[in-house]
Amino acid sequence: MPAKTFRERLHKGYAQVMELAGAPLADDKSRYQRIKIFDTVSNGRVLTLDDNFHTTTRDECAYAEMLTHLPLLERGRAERVMIVGGGDLSIADEALKHKGVKEVVLVDIDGRVVELSREHFAEINAKAFGDKRLKIEIADAFEYLGRPESKARFDLVVADRPDPVGPGKALFGETFYDRVKAALKPGGFATFQTGVPFYQPWEITDALKELARFFPQSGLYLTVVPTYIGGFMALSWAGNGRNAKLGTPAGLTRARAAFERAKLKTDYYNPAVHAAAFALPEWIRRLVP
């Protein structure tokens, strides 16, 4: 009998296939999307949303750690973090490793993703669920950012947004970026998932154009998440202040010292990777407006 497989067709003209290990763990249709969870032969436990790969236990570190530790270590003294989406809680788990963080607010529109992730992804989120500093809001993050109590509240906003289709469209564009800026304290940062340049080059150009309209500082850095096929993954950042810039020599020195003090346990991030993330191959650099 041939092995059972899962095929993702996110990019036109290309597909990737994973071989399953055992029976599927969950196959659920929420109000917003189709949620599947299964074990695989090579990539660990996998979460898909509308049949697109979202999280795997094998390489989530390359995504969650770089969206979180890089800005937090450069920012220093960050107390409040908001996560847009992130229902698997891998990003929340990383943010809560920082002892100086007093509150992490995770806002995900789909409570079923959070429930199933709690049941099946304890390997990457059990500590987060057990941390009293975590506050989970099942709500539309776009609407949440517009609430009066969100104004100038956060030191870091991490946008773990999907691709700009369906409900995820609201998490792109100028109104969203304007709300993120309003939610940040002076000198605060925001980080964003900005696609895989090899297959989604327009996302970098479009996002950085929009960010430059609303933030005094913004830019791009890279990570590599094998499941997000295509090589490099682009992560964009924005700083709410003239001096709120990532990747400066002073910032890298500060991050290195903070990392050593914090004694963070990581699987992808380290200070050398932090510095190298801002080095862009020429074909990616040409996408930066």
PDB file of C-alpha atoms in Angstrom:
ATOM      1  CA  MET A   1       0.000   0.000   0.000  1.00  0.00           C
ATOM      2  CA  PRO A   2       1.493   3.410  -0.968  1.00  0.00           C
ATOM      3  CA  ALA A   3       2.221   5.848   1.863  1.00  0.00           C
ATOM      4  CA  LYS A   4      -0.313   8.591   2.531  1.00  0.00           C
ATOM      5  CA  THR A   5       0.872  12.041   1.547  1.00  0.00           C
ATOM      6  CA  PHE A   6      -0.121  15.693   1.814  1.00  0.00           C
ATOM      7  CA  ARG A   7       0.396  18.037  -1.129  1.00  0.00           C
ATOM      8  CA  GLU A   8       0.616  21.822  -0.888  1.00  0.00           C
ATOM      9  CA  ARG A   9       0.052  23.972  -3.981  1.00  0.00           C
ATOM     10  CA  LEU A  10       0.620  27.466  -2.645  1.00  0.00           C
ATOM     11  CA  HIS A  11       2.703  28.747  -5.571  1.00  0.00           C
ATOM     12  CA  LYS A  12       1.607  28.609  -9.197  1.00  0.00           C
ATOM     13  CA  GLY A  13       3.380  25.856 -11.083  1.00  0.00           C
ATOM     14  CA  TYR A  14       4.969  24.302  -8.009  1.00  0.00           C
ATOM     15  CA  ALA A  15       3.922  21.826  -5.327  1.00  0.00           C
ATOM     16  CA  GLN A  16       5.570  20.116  -2.373  1.00  0.00           C
ATOM     17  CA  VAL A  17       4.597  16.788  -0.867  1.00  0.00           C
ATOM     18  CA  MET A  18       5.077  15.410   2.638  1.00  0.00           C
ATOM     19  CA  GLU A  19       4.725  11.770   3.605  1.00  0.00           C
ATOM     20  CA  LEU A  20       2.473  11.225   6.615  1.00  0.00           C
ATOM     21  CA  ALA A  21       3.464   9.148   9.626  1.00  0.00           C
ATOM     22  CA  GLY A  22       0.297   7.594  11.021  1.00  0.00           C
ATOM     23  CA  ALA A  23      -3.307   8.702  10.885  1.00  0.00           C
ATOM     24  CA  PRO A  24      -4.223  12.431  10.783  1.00  0.00           C
ATOM     25  CA  LEU A  25      -4.654  13.973  14.238  1.00  0.00           C
ATOM     26  CA  ALA A  26      -7.210  16.631  13.318  1.00  0.00           C
ATOM     27  CA  ASP A  27      -9.262  17.674  10.302  1.00  0.00           C
ATOM     28  CA  ASP A  28     -11.631  20.463  11.271  1.00  0.00           C
ATOM     29  CA  LYS A  29     -13.534  23.235   9.504  1.00  0.00           C
ATOM     30  CA  SER A  30     -13.839  26.365  11.608  1.00  0.00           C
ATOM     31  CA  ARG A  31     -15.842  29.441  10.718  1.00  0.00           C
ATOM     32  CA  TYR A  32     -12.767  30.827   8.981  1.00  0.00           C
ATOM     33  CA  GLN A  33     -10.675  28.007   7.543  1.00  0.00           C
ATOM     34  CA  ARG A  34      -9.897  24.301   7.212  1.00  0.00           C
ATOM     35  CA  ILE A  35      -7.504  23.142   9.931  1.00  0.00           C
ATOM     36  CA  LYS A  36      -5.472  19.953   9.598  1.00  0.00           C
ATOM     37  CA  ILE A  37      -2.835  18.500  11.937  1.00  0.00           C
ATOM     38  CA  PHE A  38      -0.743  15.421  11.175  1.00  0.00           C
ATOM     39  CA  ASP A  39       2.653  13.859  11.815  1.00  0.00           C
ATOM     40  CA  THR A  40       5.125  13.522   8.957  1.00  0.00           C
ATOM     41  CA  VAL A  41       8.175  11.407   8.231  1.00  0.00           C
ATOM     42  CA  SER A  42      10.601  14.308   7.783  1.00  0.00           C
ATOM     43  CA  ASN A  43       9.086  17.530   9.159  1.00  0.00           C
ATOM     44  CA  GLY A  44       7.654  16.549  12.517  1.00  0.00           C
ATOM     45  CA  ARG A  45       4.120  17.535  13.462  1.00  0.00           C
ATOM     46  CA  VAL A  46       2.444  19.831  10.963  1.00  0.00           C
ATOM     47  CA  LEU A  47      -0.402  22.364  11.092  1.00  0.00           C
ATOM     48  CA  THR A  48      -2.021  23.431   7.822  1.00  0.00           C
ATOM     49  CA  LEU A  49      -4.611  26.154   7.277  1.00  0.00           C
ATOM     50  CA  ASP A  50      -6.701  25.867   4.116  1.00  0.00           C
ATOM     51  CA  ASP A  51      -4.226  23.220   2.938  1.00  0.00           C
ATOM     52  CA  ASN A  52      -1.207  25.525   3.194  1.00  0.00           C
ATOM     53  CA  PHE A  53       1.623  24.766   5.597  1.00  0.00           C
ATOM     54  CA  HIS A  54       1.529  26.988   8.675  1.00  0.00           C
ATOM     55  CA  THR A  55       3.678  25.356  11.363  1.00  0.00           C
ATOM     56  CA  THR A  56       5.931  22.348  11.759  1.00  0.00           C
ATOM     57  CA  THR A  57       7.660  21.331  14.963  1.00  0.00           C
ATOM     58  CA  ARG A  58      10.907  20.784  13.104  1.00  0.00           C
ATOM     59  CA  ASP A  59      11.497  24.291  11.768  1.00  0.00           C
ATOM     60  CA  GLU A  60       9.109  26.689  13.516  1.00  0.00           C
ATOM     61  CA  CYS A  61      12.150  27.999  15.408  1.00  0.00           C
ATOM     62  CA  ALA A  62      13.572  29.669  12.291  1.00  0.00           C
ATOM     63  CA  TYR A  63      10.377  31.699  11.963  1.00  0.00           C
ATOM     64  CA  ALA A  64       9.250  32.380  15.522  1.00  0.00           C
ATOM     65  CA  GLU A  65      12.691  33.102  16.961  1.00  0.00           C
ATOM     66  CA  MET A  66      13.654  35.560  14.236  1.00  0.00           C
ATOM     67  CA  LEU A  67      10.379  37.492  14.382  1.00  0.00           C
ATOM     68  CA  THR A  68      10.695  37.756  18.164  1.00  0.00           C
ATOM     69  CA  HIS A  69      14.209  37.625  19.612  1.00  0.00           C
ATOM     70  CA  LEU A  70      15.808  39.850  16.993  1.00  0.00           C
ATOM     71  CA  PRO A  71      13.669  42.935  17.744  1.00  0.00           C
ATOM     72  CA  LEU A  72      13.352  42.258  21.477  1.00  0.00           C
ATOM     73  CA  LEU A  73      17.098  41.958  22.012  1.00  0.00           C
ATOM     74  CA  GLU A  74      17.826  45.110  20.022  1.00  0.00           C
ATOM     75  CA  ARG A  75      14.939  47.015  21.606  1.00  0.00           C
ATOM     76  CA  GLY A  76      15.835  46.201  25.216  1.00  0.00           C
ATOM     77  CA  ARG A  77      13.501  46.724  28.181  1.00  0.00           C
ATOM     78  CA  ALA A  78      10.444  45.625  26.238  1.00  0.00           C
ATOM     79  CA  GLU A  79       7.518  44.968  28.564  1.00  0.00           C
ATOM     80  CA  ARG A  80       4.471  44.440  26.362  1.00  0.00           C
ATOM     81  CA  VAL A  81       4.208  42.386  23.193  1.00  0.00           C
ATOM     82  CA  MET A  82       1.225  41.898  20.894  1.00  0.00           C
ATOM     83  CA  ILE A  83       1.022  38.996  18.454  1.00  0.00           C
ATOM     84  CA  VAL A  84      -1.287  39.313  15.450  1.00  0.00           C
ATOM     85  CA  GLY A  85      -2.461  35.770  14.718  1.00  0.00           C
ATOM     86  CA  GLY A  86       0.008  33.194  15.983  1.00  0.00           C
ATOM     87  CA  GLY A  87      -2.626  30.745  17.192  1.00  0.00           C
ATOM     88  CA  ASP A  88      -0.111  27.900  17.419  1.00  0.00           C
ATOM     89  CA  LEU A  89       1.597  29.978  20.190  1.00  0.00           C
ATOM     90  CA  SER A  90       5.142  29.342  18.969  1.00  0.00           C
ATOM     91  CA  ILE A  91       5.831  33.098  18.834  1.00  0.00           C
ATOM     92  CA  ALA A  92       4.232  33.662  22.222  1.00  0.00           C
ATOM     93  CA  ASP A  93       6.477  30.946  23.643  1.00  0.00           C
ATOM     94  CA  GLU A  94       9.573  32.762  22.357  1.00  0.00           C
ATOM     95  CA  ALA A  95       8.461  36.189  23.613  1.00  0.00           C
ATOM     96  CA  LEU A  96       7.794  34.788  27.081  1.00  0.00           C
ATOM     97  CA  LYS A  97      11.397  33.578  27.340  1.00  0.00           C
ATOM     98  CA  HIS A  98      12.309  37.216  28.015  1.00  0.00           C
ATOM     99  CA  LYS A  99      12.032  37.811  31.760  1.00  0.00           C
ATOM    100  CA  GLY A 100      11.550  41.549  31.312  1.00  0.00           C
ATOM    101  CA  VAL A 101       8.358  41.035  29.305  1.00  0.00           C
ATOM    102  CA  LYS A 102       5.379  41.632  31.570  1.00  0.00           C
ATOM    103  CA  GLU A 103       2.550  40.887  29.132  1.00  0.00           C
ATOM    104  CA  VAL A 104       2.081  39.049  25.846  1.00  0.00           C
ATOM    105  CA  VAL A 105      -1.287  39.607  24.165  1.00  0.00           C
ATOM    106  CA  LEU A 106      -2.069  37.105  21.426  1.00  0.00           C
ATOM    107  CA  VAL A 107      -4.990  38.107  19.197  1.00  0.00           C
ATOM    108  CA  ASP A 108      -6.213  35.426  16.806  1.00  0.00           C
ATOM    109  CA  ILE A 109      -9.533  35.456  15.019  1.00  0.00           C
ATOM    110  CA  ASP A 110      -9.864  31.667  15.028  1.00  0.00           C
ATOM    111  CA  GLY A 111     -10.240  30.169  18.486  1.00  0.00           C
ATOM    112  CA  ARG A 112     -10.317  26.675  17.026  1.00  0.00           C
ATOM    113  CA  VAL A 113      -6.692  27.015  15.894  1.00  0.00           C
ATOM    114  CA  VAL A 114      -5.713  27.909  19.456  1.00  0.00           C
ATOM    115  CA  GLU A 115      -7.696  24.988  20.902  1.00  0.00           C
ATOM    116  CA  LEU A 116      -6.253  22.397  18.527  1.00  0.00           C
ATOM    117  CA  SER A 117      -2.733  23.773  18.927  1.00  0.00           C
ATOM    118  CA  ARG A 118      -3.015  23.484  22.689  1.00  0.00           C
ATOM    119  CA  GLU A 119      -4.079  19.852  22.286  1.00  0.00           C
ATOM    120  CA  HIS A 120      -1.520  18.777  19.700  1.00  0.00           C
ATOM    121  CA  PHE A 121       1.501  21.140  19.878  1.00  0.00           C
ATOM    122  CA  ALA A 122       2.525  21.016  23.537  1.00  0.00           C
ATOM    123  CA  GLU A 123       6.097  20.475  22.363  1.00  0.00           C
ATOM    124  CA  ILE A 124       6.280  24.116  21.264  1.00  0.00           C
ATOM    125  CA  ASN A 125       3.634  25.888  23.358  1.00  0.00           C
ATOM    126  CA  ALA A 126       3.052  24.160  26.720  1.00  0.00           C
ATOM    127  CA  LYS A 127       5.195  26.684  28.606  1.00  0.00           C
ATOM    128  CA  ALA A 128       3.355  29.591  27.001  1.00  0.00           C
ATOM    129  CA  PHE A 129      -0.069  28.249  27.967  1.00  0.00           C
ATOM    130  CA  GLY A 130       1.181  27.872  31.536  1.00  0.00           C
ATOM    131  CA  ASP A 131       2.558  31.421  31.783  1.00  0.00           C
ATOM    132  CA  LYS A 132       0.383  33.962  33.628  1.00  0.00           C
ATOM    133  CA  ARG A 133       1.812  36.779  31.521  1.00  0.00           C
ATOM    134  CA  LEU A 134       0.009  35.438  28.439  1.00  0.00           C
ATOM    135  CA  LYS A 135      -3.361  36.919  27.509  1.00  0.00           C
ATOM    136  CA  ILE A 136      -5.267  35.288  24.635  1.00  0.00           C
ATOM    137  CA  GLU A 137      -7.921  37.309  22.834  1.00  0.00           C
ATOM    138  CA  ILE A 138     -10.087  35.510  20.283  1.00  0.00           C
ATOM    139  CA  ALA A 139     -10.840  38.519  18.149  1.00  0.00           C
ATOM    140  CA  ASP A 140     -10.154  40.230  14.846  1.00  0.00           C
ATOM    141  CA  ALA A 141      -6.647  41.664  15.273  1.00  0.00           C
ATOM    142  CA  PHE A 142      -7.422  44.501  12.863  1.00  0.00           C
ATOM    143  CA  GLU A 143     -10.351  45.536  15.072  1.00  0.00           C
ATOM    144  CA  TYR A 144      -8.335  44.975  18.263  1.00  0.00           C
ATOM    145  CA  LEU A 145      -5.579  47.296  17.072  1.00  0.00           C
ATOM    146  CA  GLY A 146      -8.174  50.022  16.607  1.00  0.00           C
ATOM    147  CA  ARG A 147      -9.454  49.877  20.181  1.00  0.00           C
ATOM    148  CA  PRO A 148      -8.674  52.856  22.436  1.00  0.00           C
ATOM    149  CA  GLU A 149      -6.921  50.598  24.971  1.00  0.00           C
ATOM    150  CA  SER A 150      -4.450  49.492  22.294  1.00  0.00           C
ATOM    151  CA  LYS A 151      -3.073  52.980  21.669  1.00  0.00           C
ATOM    152  CA  ALA A 152       0.649  53.344  22.462  1.00  0.00           C
ATOM    153  CA  ARG A 153       0.485  50.159  24.540  1.00  0.00           C
ATOM    154  CA  PHE A 154       3.076  47.807  23.038  1.00  0.00           C
ATOM    155  CA  ASP A 155       6.860  47.738  22.725  1.00  0.00           C
ATOM    156  CA  LEU A 156       6.653  45.113  19.989  1.00  0.00           C
ATOM    157  CA  VAL A 157       3.910  43.991  17.611  1.00  0.00           C
ATOM    158  CA  VAL A 158       4.600  40.728  15.748  1.00  0.00           C
ATOM    159  CA  ALA A 159       2.357  40.156  12.747  1.00  0.00           C
ATOM    160  CA  ASP A 160       2.205  36.406  12.144  1.00  0.00           C
ATOM    161  CA  ARG A 161      -0.158  37.018   9.275  1.00  0.00           C
ATOM    162  CA  PRO A 162      -1.098  34.616   6.482  1.00  0.00           C
ATOM    163  CA  ASP A 163      -0.746  35.449   2.807  1.00  0.00           C
ATOM    164  CA  PRO A 164      -2.991  38.346   1.663  1.00  0.00           C
ATOM    165  CA  VAL A 165      -6.024  36.255   0.742  1.00  0.00           C
ATOM    166  CA  GLY A 166      -9.405  35.775   2.429  1.00  0.00           C
ATOM    167  CA  PRO A 167      -9.583  37.113   6.018  1.00  0.00           C
ATOM    168  CA  GLY A 168      -5.823  37.791   5.881  1.00  0.00           C
ATOM    169  CA  LYS A 169      -6.301  40.673   3.430  1.00  0.00           C
ATOM    170  CA  ALA A 170      -7.173  42.999   6.320  1.00  0.00           C
ATOM    171  CA  LEU A 171      -3.662  42.477   7.744  1.00  0.00           C
ATOM    172  CA  PHE A 172      -2.025  44.130   4.751  1.00  0.00           C
ATOM    173  CA  GLY A 173      -2.324  47.672   3.429  1.00  0.00           C
ATOM    174  CA  GLU A 174      -2.188  51.157   4.794  1.00  0.00           C
ATOM    175  CA  THR A 175      -5.012  51.043   7.344  1.00  0.00           C
ATOM    176  CA  PHE A 176      -3.456  48.018   9.045  1.00  0.00           C
ATOM    177  CA  TYR A 177       0.002  49.604   9.197  1.00  0.00           C
ATOM    178  CA  ASP A 178      -1.489  52.827  10.526  1.00  0.00           C
ATOM    179  CA  ARG A 179      -3.144  50.905  13.356  1.00  0.00           C
ATOM    180  CA  VAL A 180       0.047  49.011  14.167  1.00  0.00           C
ATOM    181  CA  LYS A 181       1.936  52.301  14.433  1.00  0.00           C
ATOM    182  CA  ALA A 182      -0.716  53.744  16.748  1.00  0.00           C
ATOM    183  CA  ALA A 183      -0.465  50.671  19.007  1.00  0.00           C
ATOM    184  CA  LEU A 184       3.292  51.034  19.447  1.00  0.00           C
ATOM    185  CA  LYS A 185       4.989  53.028  22.160  1.00  0.00           C
ATOM    186  CA  PRO A 186       7.517  55.632  20.995  1.00  0.00           C
ATOM    187  CA  GLY A 187      10.653  53.735  20.032  1.00  0.00           C
ATOM    188  CA  GLY A 188       8.720  50.482  19.615  1.00  0.00           C
ATOM    189  CA  PHE A 189       9.050  47.998  16.772  1.00  0.00           C
ATOM    190  CA  ALA A 190       6.822  45.826  14.618  1.00  0.00           C
ATOM    191  CA  THR A 191       7.859  42.762  12.612  1.00  0.00           C
ATOM    192  CA  PHE A 192       5.939  41.185   9.743  1.00  0.00           C
ATOM    193  CA  GLN A 193       5.918  38.000   7.694  1.00  0.00           C
ATOM    194  CA  THR A 194       6.561  39.225   4.143  1.00  0.00           C
ATOM    195  CA  GLY A 195       6.558  36.110   1.985  1.00  0.00           C
ATOM    196  CA  VAL A 196       9.162  34.008   0.195  1.00  0.00           C
ATOM    197  CA  PRO A 197      10.978  36.289  -2.273  1.00  0.00           C
ATOM    198  CA  PHE A 198      11.690  33.506  -4.762  1.00  0.00           C
ATOM    199  CA  TYR A 199       7.971  32.977  -5.365  1.00  0.00           C
ATOM    200  CA  GLN A 200       6.386  36.146  -3.916  1.00  0.00           C
ATOM    201  CA  PRO A 201       8.771  39.007  -4.818  1.00  0.00           C
ATOM    202  CA  TRP A 202       6.004  41.604  -4.986  1.00  0.00           C
ATOM    203  CA  GLU A 203       5.243  41.213  -1.278  1.00  0.00           C
ATOM    204  CA  ILE A 204       8.588  42.775  -0.324  1.00  0.00           C
ATOM    205  CA  THR A 205       8.194  45.770  -2.622  1.00  0.00           C
ATOM    206  CA  ASP A 206       4.570  46.414  -1.710  1.00  0.00           C
ATOM    207  CA  ALA A 207       5.090  46.015   2.044  1.00  0.00           C
ATOM    208  CA  LEU A 208       8.167  48.221   2.255  1.00  0.00           C
ATOM    209  CA  LYS A 209       6.495  50.969   0.228  1.00  0.00           C
ATOM    210  CA  GLU A 210       3.560  50.965   2.649  1.00  0.00           C
ATOM    211  CA  LEU A 211       5.744  50.803   5.759  1.00  0.00           C
ATOM    212  CA  ALA A 212       7.806  53.793   4.583  1.00  0.00           C
ATOM    213  CA  ARG A 213       4.620  55.847   4.391  1.00  0.00           C
ATOM    214  CA  PHE A 214       3.754  55.298   8.039  1.00  0.00           C
ATOM    215  CA  PHE A 215       6.977  54.674   9.945  1.00  0.00           C
ATOM    216  CA  PRO A 216      10.127  56.784  10.244  1.00  0.00           C
ATOM    217  CA  GLN A 217      12.263  53.640   9.980  1.00  0.00           C
ATOM    218  CA  SER A 218      11.650  50.327   8.203  1.00  0.00           C
ATOM    219  CA  GLY A 219      13.555  47.582   6.447  1.00  0.00           C
ATOM    220  CA  LEU A 220      14.018  43.934   5.663  1.00  0.00           C
ATOM    221  CA  TYR A 221      15.849  40.917   7.048  1.00  0.00           C
ATOM    222  CA  LEU A 222      15.900  37.229   6.192  1.00  0.00           C
ATOM    223  CA  THR A 223      15.467  33.790   7.653  1.00  0.00           C
ATOM    224  CA  VAL A 224      15.308  30.296   6.175  1.00  0.00           C
ATOM    225  CA  VAL A 225      12.318  28.075   6.996  1.00  0.00           C
ATOM    226  CA  PRO A 226      12.549  24.881   4.905  1.00  0.00           C
ATOM    227  CA  THR A 227       8.795  24.238   5.019  1.00  0.00           C
ATOM    228  CA  TYR A 228       8.118  27.669   3.497  1.00  0.00           C
ATOM    229  CA  ILE A 229       9.584  26.428   0.254  1.00  0.00           C
ATOM    230  CA  GLY A 230      11.683  28.689  -1.946  1.00  0.00           C
ATOM    231  CA  GLY A 231      14.784  29.398   0.149  1.00  0.00           C
ATOM    232  CA  PHE A 232      14.858  32.688   2.004  1.00  0.00           C
ATOM    233  CA  MET A 233      11.818  34.026   3.819  1.00  0.00           C
ATOM    234  CA  ALA A 234      11.505  37.792   4.077  1.00  0.00           C
ATOM    235  CA  LEU A 235      10.681  39.440   7.399  1.00  0.00           C
ATOM    236  CA  SER A 236      10.070  43.177   7.377  1.00  0.00           C
ATOM    237  CA  TRP A 237      10.349  45.531  10.334  1.00  0.00           C
ATOM    238  CA  ALA A 238       9.224  49.030  11.236  1.00  0.00           C
ATOM    239  CA  GLY A 239      10.350  51.369  13.999  1.00  0.00           C
ATOM    240  CA  ASN A 240       8.166  53.977  15.674  1.00  0.00           C
ATOM    241  CA  GLY A 241      10.759  56.705  16.117  1.00  0.00           C
ATOM    242  CA  ARG A 242      13.623  58.426  14.336  1.00  0.00           C
ATOM    243  CA  ASN A 243      16.177  56.296  16.171  1.00  0.00           C
ATOM    244  CA  ALA A 244      14.091  53.102  16.183  1.00  0.00           C
ATOM    245  CA  LYS A 245      16.153  51.205  13.641  1.00  0.00           C
ATOM    246  CA  LEU A 246      17.177  47.553  13.523  1.00  0.00           C
ATOM    247  CA  GLY A 247      20.480  46.164  12.304  1.00  0.00           C
ATOM    248  CA  THR A 248      22.731  49.074  13.303  1.00  0.00           C
ATOM    249  CA  PRO A 249      26.220  48.379  14.714  1.00  0.00           C
ATOM    250  CA  ALA A 250      25.097  49.700  18.105  1.00  0.00           C
ATOM    251  CA  GLY A 251      21.955  47.575  17.987  1.00  0.00           C
ATOM    252  CA  LEU A 252      23.877  44.433  17.141  1.00  0.00           C
ATOM    253  CA  THR A 253      26.285  45.052  20.025  1.00  0.00           C
ATOM    254  CA  ARG A 254      23.355  45.607  22.383  1.00  0.00           C
ATOM    255  CA  ALA A 255      21.624  42.443  21.155  1.00  0.00           C
ATOM    256  CA  ARG A 256      24.744  40.318  21.625  1.00  0.00           C
ATOM    257  CA  ALA A 257      25.165  41.492  25.221  1.00  0.00           C
ATOM    258  CA  ALA A 258      21.468  41.010  25.966  1.00  0.00           C
ATOM    259  CA  PHE A 259      21.518  37.491  24.521  1.00  0.00           C
ATOM    260  CA  GLU A 260      24.444  36.510  26.721  1.00  0.00           C
ATOM    261  CA  ARG A 261      22.782  37.959  29.835  1.00  0.00           C
ATOM    262  CA  ALA A 262      19.443  36.317  29.151  1.00  0.00           C
ATOM    263  CA  LYS A 263      20.947  32.887  28.460  1.00  0.00           C
ATOM    264  CA  LEU A 264      18.153  32.187  25.993  1.00  0.00           C
ATOM    265  CA  LYS A 265      17.714  28.621  24.756  1.00  0.00           C
ATOM    266  CA  THR A 266      17.274  28.798  20.987  1.00  0.00           C
ATOM    267  CA  ASP A 267      17.486  26.447  18.028  1.00  0.00           C
ATOM    268  CA  TYR A 268      17.996  28.960  15.206  1.00  0.00           C
ATOM    269  CA  TYR A 269      18.752  32.425  16.571  1.00  0.00           C
ATOM    270  CA  ASN A 270      22.157  33.523  17.766  1.00  0.00           C
ATOM    271  CA  PRO A 271      23.922  36.910  17.548  1.00  0.00           C
ATOM    272  CA  ALA A 272      25.910  35.932  14.433  1.00  0.00           C
ATOM    273  CA  VAL A 273      22.724  34.867  12.611  1.00  0.00           C
ATOM    274  CA  HIS A 274      21.114  38.117  13.817  1.00  0.00           C
ATOM    275  CA  ALA A 275      23.829  40.203  12.134  1.00  0.00           C
ATOM    276  CA  ALA A 276      23.862  38.099   8.963  1.00  0.00           C
ATOM    277  CA  ALA A 277      20.081  38.357   8.529  1.00  0.00           C
ATOM    278  CA  PHE A 278      20.447  41.919   7.237  1.00  0.00           C
ATOM    279  CA  ALA A 279      22.785  40.872   4.388  1.00  0.00           C
ATOM    280  CA  LEU A 280      20.594  40.646   1.280  1.00  0.00           C
ATOM    281  CA  PRO A 281      21.487  38.788  -1.931  1.00  0.00           C
ATOM    282  CA  GLU A 282      21.531  41.180  -4.888  1.00  0.00           C
ATOM    283  CA  TRP A 283      18.337  39.829  -6.435  1.00  0.00           C
ATOM    284  CA  ILE A 284      16.482  40.436  -3.155  1.00  0.00           C
ATOM    285  CA  ARG A 285      18.111  43.845  -2.630  1.00  0.00           C
ATOM    286  CA  ARG A 286      16.695  44.937  -6.000  1.00  0.00           C
ATOM    287  CA  LEU A 287      13.180  44.264  -4.675  1.00  0.00           C
ATOM    288  CA  VAL A 288      13.654  46.880  -1.934  1.00  0.00           C
ATOM    289  CA  PRO A 289      12.123  50.183  -3.117  1.00  0.00           C
TER     290      PRO A 289
END
